[in-house]
XYZ file of C-alpha atoms in Angstrom:
452
model
C 93.835 -52.863 21.727
C 90.995 -53.115 23.935
C 90.269 -49.455 23.106
C 90.551 -50.016 19.572
C 87.896 -52.917 19.084
C 85.244 -50.465 21.575
C 86.073 -47.636 18.755
C 85.561 -50.236 16.110
C 82.724 -51.435 17.405
C 81.269 -48.115 17.577
C 81.414 -47.165 14.561
C 79.968 -50.346 12.978
C 76.787 -49.628 15.473
C 77.119 -45.890 14.039
C 76.893 -47.327 10.345
C 74.270 -49.709 11.063
C 71.640 -47.064 13.016
C 71.991 -44.965 10.204
C 71.145 -47.725 7.812
C 67.922 -48.833 9.854
C 66.807 -45.111 9.848
C 66.652 -45.120 6.205
C 65.456 -48.513 6.430
C 62.476 -47.318 8.401
C 61.748 -44.460 6.173
C 61.720 -47.292 3.097
C 58.796 -48.873 5.210
C 57.513 -45.825 5.757
C 57.062 -44.317 2.032
C 55.720 -47.878 0.892
C 53.000 -47.927 3.546
C 51.940 -44.478 2.341
C 52.406 -44.995 -1.312
C 50.189 -48.025 -1.309
C 47.268 -46.850 1.267
C 47.658 -43.265 -0.386
C 48.800 -41.419 2.786
C 50.864 -38.083 2.481
C 54.311 -38.506 1.693
C 56.441 -36.572 -0.807
C 57.730 -39.353 -2.046
C 56.225 -40.522 -5.979
C 58.119 -43.678 -5.949
C 60.589 -45.581 -3.941
C 63.616 -45.231 -5.665
C 63.785 -41.172 -4.981
C 65.011 -42.450 -1.475
C 68.608 -42.393 -1.482
C 70.732 -44.957 0.207
C 72.512 -43.001 2.948
C 76.209 -42.080 3.141
C 78.156 -44.929 5.891
C 81.235 -44.040 7.469
C 84.127 -44.524 5.401
C 85.943 -47.956 6.323
C 82.881 -49.312 8.454
C 82.109 -53.393 7.945
C 78.427 -52.761 6.428
C 79.811 -49.909 4.256
C 82.478 -52.123 3.085
C 80.141 -54.805 2.206
C 77.861 -52.665 0.098
C 80.929 -51.311 -1.742
C 82.778 -54.947 -2.447
C 79.183 -56.556 -3.847
C 77.829 -52.930 -5.318
C 74.547 -53.684 -4.052
C 71.939 -51.218 -5.543
C 68.912 -49.794 -3.578
C 67.074 -52.586 -4.113
C 69.243 -55.099 -3.181
C 70.328 -53.014 0.013
C 66.697 -52.770 1.030
C 66.779 -56.571 0.369
C 69.601 -57.012 2.590
C 68.376 -54.739 5.271
C 65.214 -56.296 6.052
C 66.945 -59.746 6.121
C 69.523 -58.251 8.716
C 66.784 -56.357 10.682
C 65.433 -59.444 13.093
C 69.239 -60.255 14.107
C 70.049 -56.361 15.194
C 66.848 -53.772 15.173
C 63.646 -56.161 15.154
C 61.515 -53.566 15.847
C 62.256 -51.452 12.819
C 59.671 -54.242 11.157
C 57.455 -53.608 13.785
C 55.665 -50.703 11.074
C 54.666 -53.863 8.893
C 52.369 -55.316 11.811
C 48.827 -53.523 11.171
C 45.824 -55.367 11.226
C 43.636 -55.332 8.334
C 40.093 -54.281 9.573
C 38.334 -55.754 6.772
C 39.856 -59.629 7.492
C 40.906 -58.848 10.979
C 44.740 -60.241 10.466
C 47.537 -59.296 9.128
C 47.874 -57.631 5.487
C 48.054 -60.747 3.246
C 51.114 -58.229 0.592
C 53.041 -57.619 3.542
C 53.777 -61.327 3.939
C 56.032 -62.131 7.234
C 55.842 -64.889 9.926
C 55.526 -65.193 13.286
C 58.515 -67.201 15.516
C 57.645 -69.621 18.428
C 59.442 -67.609 21.218
C 60.335 -63.798 18.517
C 57.599 -61.590 19.561
C 58.410 -59.238 15.917
C 57.727 -59.508 12.437
C 59.888 -62.237 10.623
C 60.489 -61.216 6.643
C 59.486 -63.808 3.979
C 59.910 -63.307 -0.011
C 56.826 -61.725 0.154
C 57.633 -58.953 2.653
C 60.661 -58.189 -0.009
C 58.581 -58.116 -3.005
C 56.193 -55.876 -1.415
C 58.726 -53.296 0.028
C 60.225 -52.925 -3.029
C 57.515 -52.933 -5.243
C 54.073 -52.798 -3.535
C 51.714 -54.417 -5.889
C 52.944 -53.595 -9.206
C 53.263 -57.090 -10.779
C 56.289 -55.887 -13.398
C 58.236 -54.909 -10.878
C 58.086 -57.459 -8.474
C 59.114 -59.640 -12.065
C 62.012 -57.585 -12.336
C 63.163 -58.213 -8.185
C 62.600 -62.290 -8.780
C 66.445 -62.080 -9.229
C 67.253 -61.359 -6.051
C 66.011 -65.079 -5.104
C 68.146 -66.610 -7.531
C 70.961 -69.303 -6.879
C 73.105 -67.083 -9.521
C 72.634 -63.975 -7.574
C 75.149 -62.622 -5.026
C 72.786 -63.125 -1.637
C 72.688 -66.878 -2.630
C 75.625 -68.018 -4.749
C 77.816 -66.523 -1.744
C 75.637 -67.278 1.300
C 74.392 -63.662 2.375
C 70.903 -64.289 2.644
C 68.452 -66.972 1.087
C 65.149 -67.409 1.161
C 64.011 -70.843 3.180
C 61.827 -73.828 1.417
C 58.099 -72.759 1.574
C 56.013 -75.473 3.579
C 54.644 -77.988 0.563
C 52.149 -77.091 -1.495
C 52.256 -73.225 -0.051
C 53.968 -70.597 -2.232
C 57.534 -69.868 -2.946
C 57.534 -67.164 -1.687
C 56.155 -67.291 2.127
C 59.584 -68.814 2.996
C 61.549 -67.106 5.713
C 64.184 -64.492 3.902
C 66.811 -65.155 6.438
C 70.509 -63.589 6.605
C 73.355 -65.953 7.021
C 74.793 -66.015 10.672
C 77.884 -65.782 9.592
C 77.506 -62.032 8.337
C 75.170 -61.121 11.913
C 78.618 -62.007 13.243
C 80.807 -59.700 10.997
C 78.500 -56.972 11.154
C 77.688 -56.720 15.006
C 81.105 -58.175 16.628
C 83.522 -57.760 14.029
C 84.630 -61.356 13.918
C 83.579 -65.056 13.266
C 82.249 -66.859 15.904
C 83.116 -70.500 16.372
C 80.161 -72.635 15.995
C 78.673 -74.849 19.227
C 78.524 -79.094 18.999
C 74.271 -79.195 18.604
C 71.694 -80.673 17.038
C 71.602 -78.471 14.254
C 75.904 -78.418 14.141
C 77.186 -81.971 14.709
C 80.315 -81.075 14.157
C 83.004 -80.735 17.322
C 86.044 -78.567 17.589
C 89.551 -80.532 18.063
C 92.109 -79.311 20.442
C 95.240 -80.546 22.485
C 98.039 -78.767 24.430
C 100.456 -80.954 21.991
C 102.634 -79.321 19.474
C 103.202 -81.300 16.030
C 107.024 -81.124 17.179
C 105.086 -84.080 19.986
C 104.083 -86.334 16.869
C 105.816 -89.697 16.587
C 105.057 -91.349 13.722
C 106.756 -93.824 11.095
C 109.347 -92.650 8.684
C 107.200 -93.454 6.121
C 103.939 -91.981 7.344
C 105.671 -88.437 7.866
C 106.904 -88.716 4.090
C 103.509 -89.642 3.065
C 102.666 -86.388 4.498
C 104.669 -83.930 3.304
C 101.672 -83.219 0.359
C 99.468 -82.706 2.950
C 101.409 -80.501 4.904
C 102.452 -78.649 1.796
C 99.100 -78.047 0.641
C 97.698 -76.794 3.949
C 100.386 -73.932 3.766
C 100.415 -73.566 0.608
C 97.245 -74.017 -1.135
C 96.106 -71.337 -1.546
C 99.269 -69.803 -3.281
C 98.910 -73.089 -5.738
C 95.691 -72.171 -6.303
C 94.984 -68.329 -6.664
C 98.055 -66.631 -6.903
C 99.192 -69.873 -9.708
C 95.587 -69.196 -11.285
C 95.529 -73.058 -10.636
C 91.797 -73.006 -10.231
C 90.977 -73.475 -13.498
C 92.661 -76.671 -13.945
C 92.443 -78.250 -10.334
C 89.571 -79.144 -8.260
C 89.004 -76.982 -5.052
C 90.597 -78.002 -1.853
C 92.180 -81.557 -0.953
C 91.088 -84.772 0.511
C 93.435 -87.367 2.117
C 92.180 -90.671 4.054
C 94.048 -91.840 7.032
C 94.187 -95.398 7.820
C 95.843 -97.799 10.424
C 94.741 -100.005 13.618
C 92.893 -98.232 16.116
C 95.103 -96.236 18.346
C 98.281 -95.290 15.933
C 97.557 -91.265 16.042
C 95.412 -90.259 13.452
C 92.900 -88.440 15.061
C 95.882 -86.644 16.822
C 98.044 -85.959 14.190
C 94.632 -84.016 12.354
C 94.203 -82.077 15.226
C 98.110 -80.942 15.254
C 98.319 -80.835 11.954
C 95.301 -77.968 12.342
C 97.216 -76.327 15.150
C 100.377 -76.215 13.030
C 98.767 -74.561 9.695
C 96.562 -72.190 12.305
C 93.317 -73.839 11.612
C 90.342 -75.167 13.474
C 89.977 -79.277 12.849
C 86.363 -79.924 13.419
C 85.479 -83.786 13.919
C 81.988 -84.677 12.732
C 79.896 -86.607 15.013
C 78.481 -90.036 12.675
C 75.991 -90.670 15.149
C 74.541 -86.962 15.011
C 74.778 -87.439 11.170
C 73.427 -90.190 9.961
C 70.116 -91.333 9.853
C 67.576 -94.218 9.196
C 65.014 -91.322 7.316
C 65.432 -91.077 3.871
C 66.987 -87.817 2.831
C 68.256 -86.569 6.474
C 71.642 -87.407 6.093
C 72.129 -85.912 3.565
C 70.904 -82.646 5.344
C 72.638 -83.349 8.410
C 76.120 -83.005 6.233
C 74.743 -80.162 4.046
C 74.770 -78.173 7.064
C 78.244 -78.692 8.305
C 79.505 -78.605 4.812
C 78.009 -74.915 4.566
C 79.010 -73.655 8.236
C 82.401 -74.773 7.679
C 83.562 -73.748 4.620
C 83.343 -70.478 5.657
C 85.771 -71.035 8.366
C 88.094 -72.862 6.040
C 88.009 -75.289 9.036
C 89.431 -78.734 8.409
C 86.616 -81.590 8.536
C 87.949 -84.609 10.170
C 85.657 -88.036 9.347
C 86.329 -90.833 12.181
C 85.085 -94.060 11.341
C 84.621 -92.531 7.750
C 83.730 -95.916 6.587
C 79.952 -95.940 8.531
C 79.642 -92.838 5.862
C 82.219 -93.762 3.392
C 81.541 -97.642 2.615
C 81.186 -99.232 -0.302
C 77.854 -99.087 -1.982
C 75.739 -102.208 -2.199
C 73.777 -103.827 -4.470
C 70.363 -102.244 -4.804
C 67.887 -104.698 -3.795
C 64.973 -102.388 -2.159
C 64.798 -98.411 -2.316
C 66.883 -98.727 1.232
C 69.609 -99.788 -1.000
C 69.185 -97.515 -3.225
C 69.000 -94.487 -1.245
C 71.933 -95.316 0.549
C 74.004 -95.718 -2.337
C 72.366 -91.930 -3.265
C 74.461 -91.018 0.259
C 77.743 -92.223 -1.087
C 77.321 -90.204 -4.021
C 75.783 -87.081 -2.532
C 78.870 -87.200 -0.454
C 81.434 -87.666 -3.080
C 80.100 -84.919 -4.754
C 80.309 -82.575 -1.484
C 83.694 -83.343 -0.658
C 84.781 -82.699 -3.960
C 83.149 -79.296 -3.690
C 84.435 -78.542 -0.592
C 87.478 -76.047 -0.804
C 89.388 -76.405 2.475
C 91.045 -80.339 3.797
C 88.886 -82.731 4.638
C 90.402 -86.275 5.961
C 88.969 -89.593 6.545
C 89.914 -91.883 8.528
C 89.120 -95.241 8.556
C 90.940 -98.729 10.300
C 90.473 -100.591 7.254
C 91.020 -98.826 4.094
C 89.548 -101.683 1.873
C 85.791 -100.775 3.625
C 86.308 -97.317 1.874
C 84.280 -96.812 -1.341
C 86.411 -97.189 -4.229
C 84.853 -94.327 -5.821
C 86.311 -91.968 -2.895
C 89.831 -93.511 -3.261
C 90.043 -92.479 -6.462
C 89.356 -88.949 -5.935
C 91.799 -88.853 -2.794
C 94.776 -86.604 -3.425
C 96.828 -88.896 -0.590
C 96.304 -92.055 1.032
C 98.379 -92.070 4.495
C 99.080 -95.282 6.304
C 99.389 -95.494 9.951
C 100.842 -98.871 10.964
C 101.910 -100.006 14.793
C 104.766 -98.390 16.485
C 108.245 -100.613 15.632
C 110.136 -100.724 18.820
C 111.924 -97.199 18.546
C 108.623 -95.564 18.437
C 107.402 -97.644 20.964
C 109.855 -96.646 23.445
C 109.712 -92.853 22.669
C 105.889 -93.140 23.253
C 106.805 -94.757 26.417
C 108.687 -92.185 27.676
C 107.058 -89.249 26.737
C 103.437 -90.895 27.902
C 104.714 -90.392 31.711
C 104.362 -86.685 33.857
C 107.069 -85.053 34.606
C 105.934 -84.330 38.397
C 106.336 -88.332 38.737
C 109.323 -90.247 38.958
C 109.640 -93.772 37.514
C 110.780 -96.985 39.450
C 114.536 -97.966 39.140
C 113.289 -101.262 38.085
C 110.903 -100.155 35.378
C 112.681 -101.206 32.685
C 110.872 -99.121 29.496
C 113.620 -100.549 26.288
C 112.554 -103.578 27.703
C 109.007 -103.348 27.743
C 108.958 -101.347 24.434
C 110.838 -104.409 23.222
C 108.595 -107.308 24.374
C 104.757 -105.735 23.676
C 104.052 -104.607 20.174
C 100.937 -101.931 20.910
C 99.618 -98.812 19.542
C 100.096 -95.586 20.928
C 96.838 -95.186 22.480
C 97.209 -98.599 24.147
C 100.498 -97.240 25.870
C 98.402 -93.989 26.880
C 96.198 -96.417 28.600
C 98.259 -98.111 30.892
C 100.044 -94.902 31.669
C 96.949 -93.443 32.825
C 96.219 -96.843 34.833
C 99.270 -96.953 36.576
C 99.725 -93.027 37.170
C 96.368 -93.235 38.807
C 97.277 -96.224 41.206
C 100.471 -94.232 41.864
C 98.197 -91.164 43.067
C 95.863 -93.453 45.063
C 98.503 -94.597 47.087
C 99.429 -90.886 47.923
C 103.096 -91.787 46.126
C 105.424 -90.366 43.204
C 107.064 -93.340 42.070
C 105.469 -95.085 39.114
C 105.421 -98.848 40.170
C 106.661 -101.591 37.903
C 103.695 -103.689 39.001
C 101.191 -101.462 37.970
C 102.528 -101.049 34.877
C 102.790 -104.725 33.983
C 99.240 -104.975 35.555
C 98.226 -102.147 32.928
C 100.036 -103.786 30.207
C 97.769 -107.441 30.649
C 94.652 -105.546 31.666
C 94.859 -103.904 27.834
C 95.815 -106.976 26.649
C 92.886 -108.622 27.572
C 90.855 -105.846 26.464
C 92.319 -106.165 22.913
C 91.749 -110.090 22.929
C 95.839 -110.968 22.944
C 95.356 -112.236 26.642
C 93.163 -114.258 28.914
């Protein structure tokens, strides 16, 4: 397998080398035509795109989108800084008359990158020189409905306020870079620019302890996760149904909302990302939408499950408009409503109180699933499953009696088991004592305000 992967990467690397050799020739030809240097070509169109090795990622992408010569050149210009930035060094010429770079070349300098970062102006120059008619013809490459933008392959960044649109950076998607260089998608890491955290668990779906009613309510959600693609594509229901599936998990804290979402993803082999609300919600007008857009745009490529914990902070009821801040807060809710409706995957909201969620969201959810506090039988199972197999239980420790006497969540039970286990380890023992469990229960009850 290792040899096969290495061979595949070598073949993909060969295709990239051929493509960038050709791009180098394209750039040299454009400069020659622009400055009147010697060149055997009268027009850029005479440089036919190269034949790429069969079954390579770059070749497959070229064929899939049926890229013409101009589209392929524009694509390679955006890809070059990420793979072979030196190929654009030929555009780092100094205009002797002005003492700086040529205006028509476009391009910007990065904070740390020492090379040439292409802009929309760069694409115009390479494809059309200073021919206004040809420049107007290729504007379609930057339009929203072009496959570059529609499929999030390449895009032009917004230019600074007051400056021409085409001076925005011409950037390729990181996902495409990953595919063309490593052959696989790289999972995003939590950061300021990506406020979402991958959820993982060593448990399995069979380890979940849910109320019978909750399990029944999960049936449709599971069916979507397992069969939604068949419903929408094979059955051709995309014409009639909105994309994706949206569900609300609500109930008291510690009743299993987060672990259920995590294990659902594990069962259907999809990553689950919890959106970090403290990083997303901003006091500055418009910033919350921008932060969320980064998350949605990135994760829909992975068919990931989005999990909004404490969703009240984002999906709460809209307020009466008393000032501009109320108006923008309501706009945030409206934006979120539209964005989760457009998300093609599974979105799960979690809240302690269903009544706090905006009614407009509730009407558009496919399921609302209640997570109650566990009953006696469920609490006993939680107690029995919570202790380490390396530990032994004191014969005086009656879990059935504890489960009957103390109504609490699975999260609270785990906290108590953690406390009792730590006290046992600290004494250098393996036997969980009744006194430690009782002390843990008391501490948990005090924390929840049920005991003083």
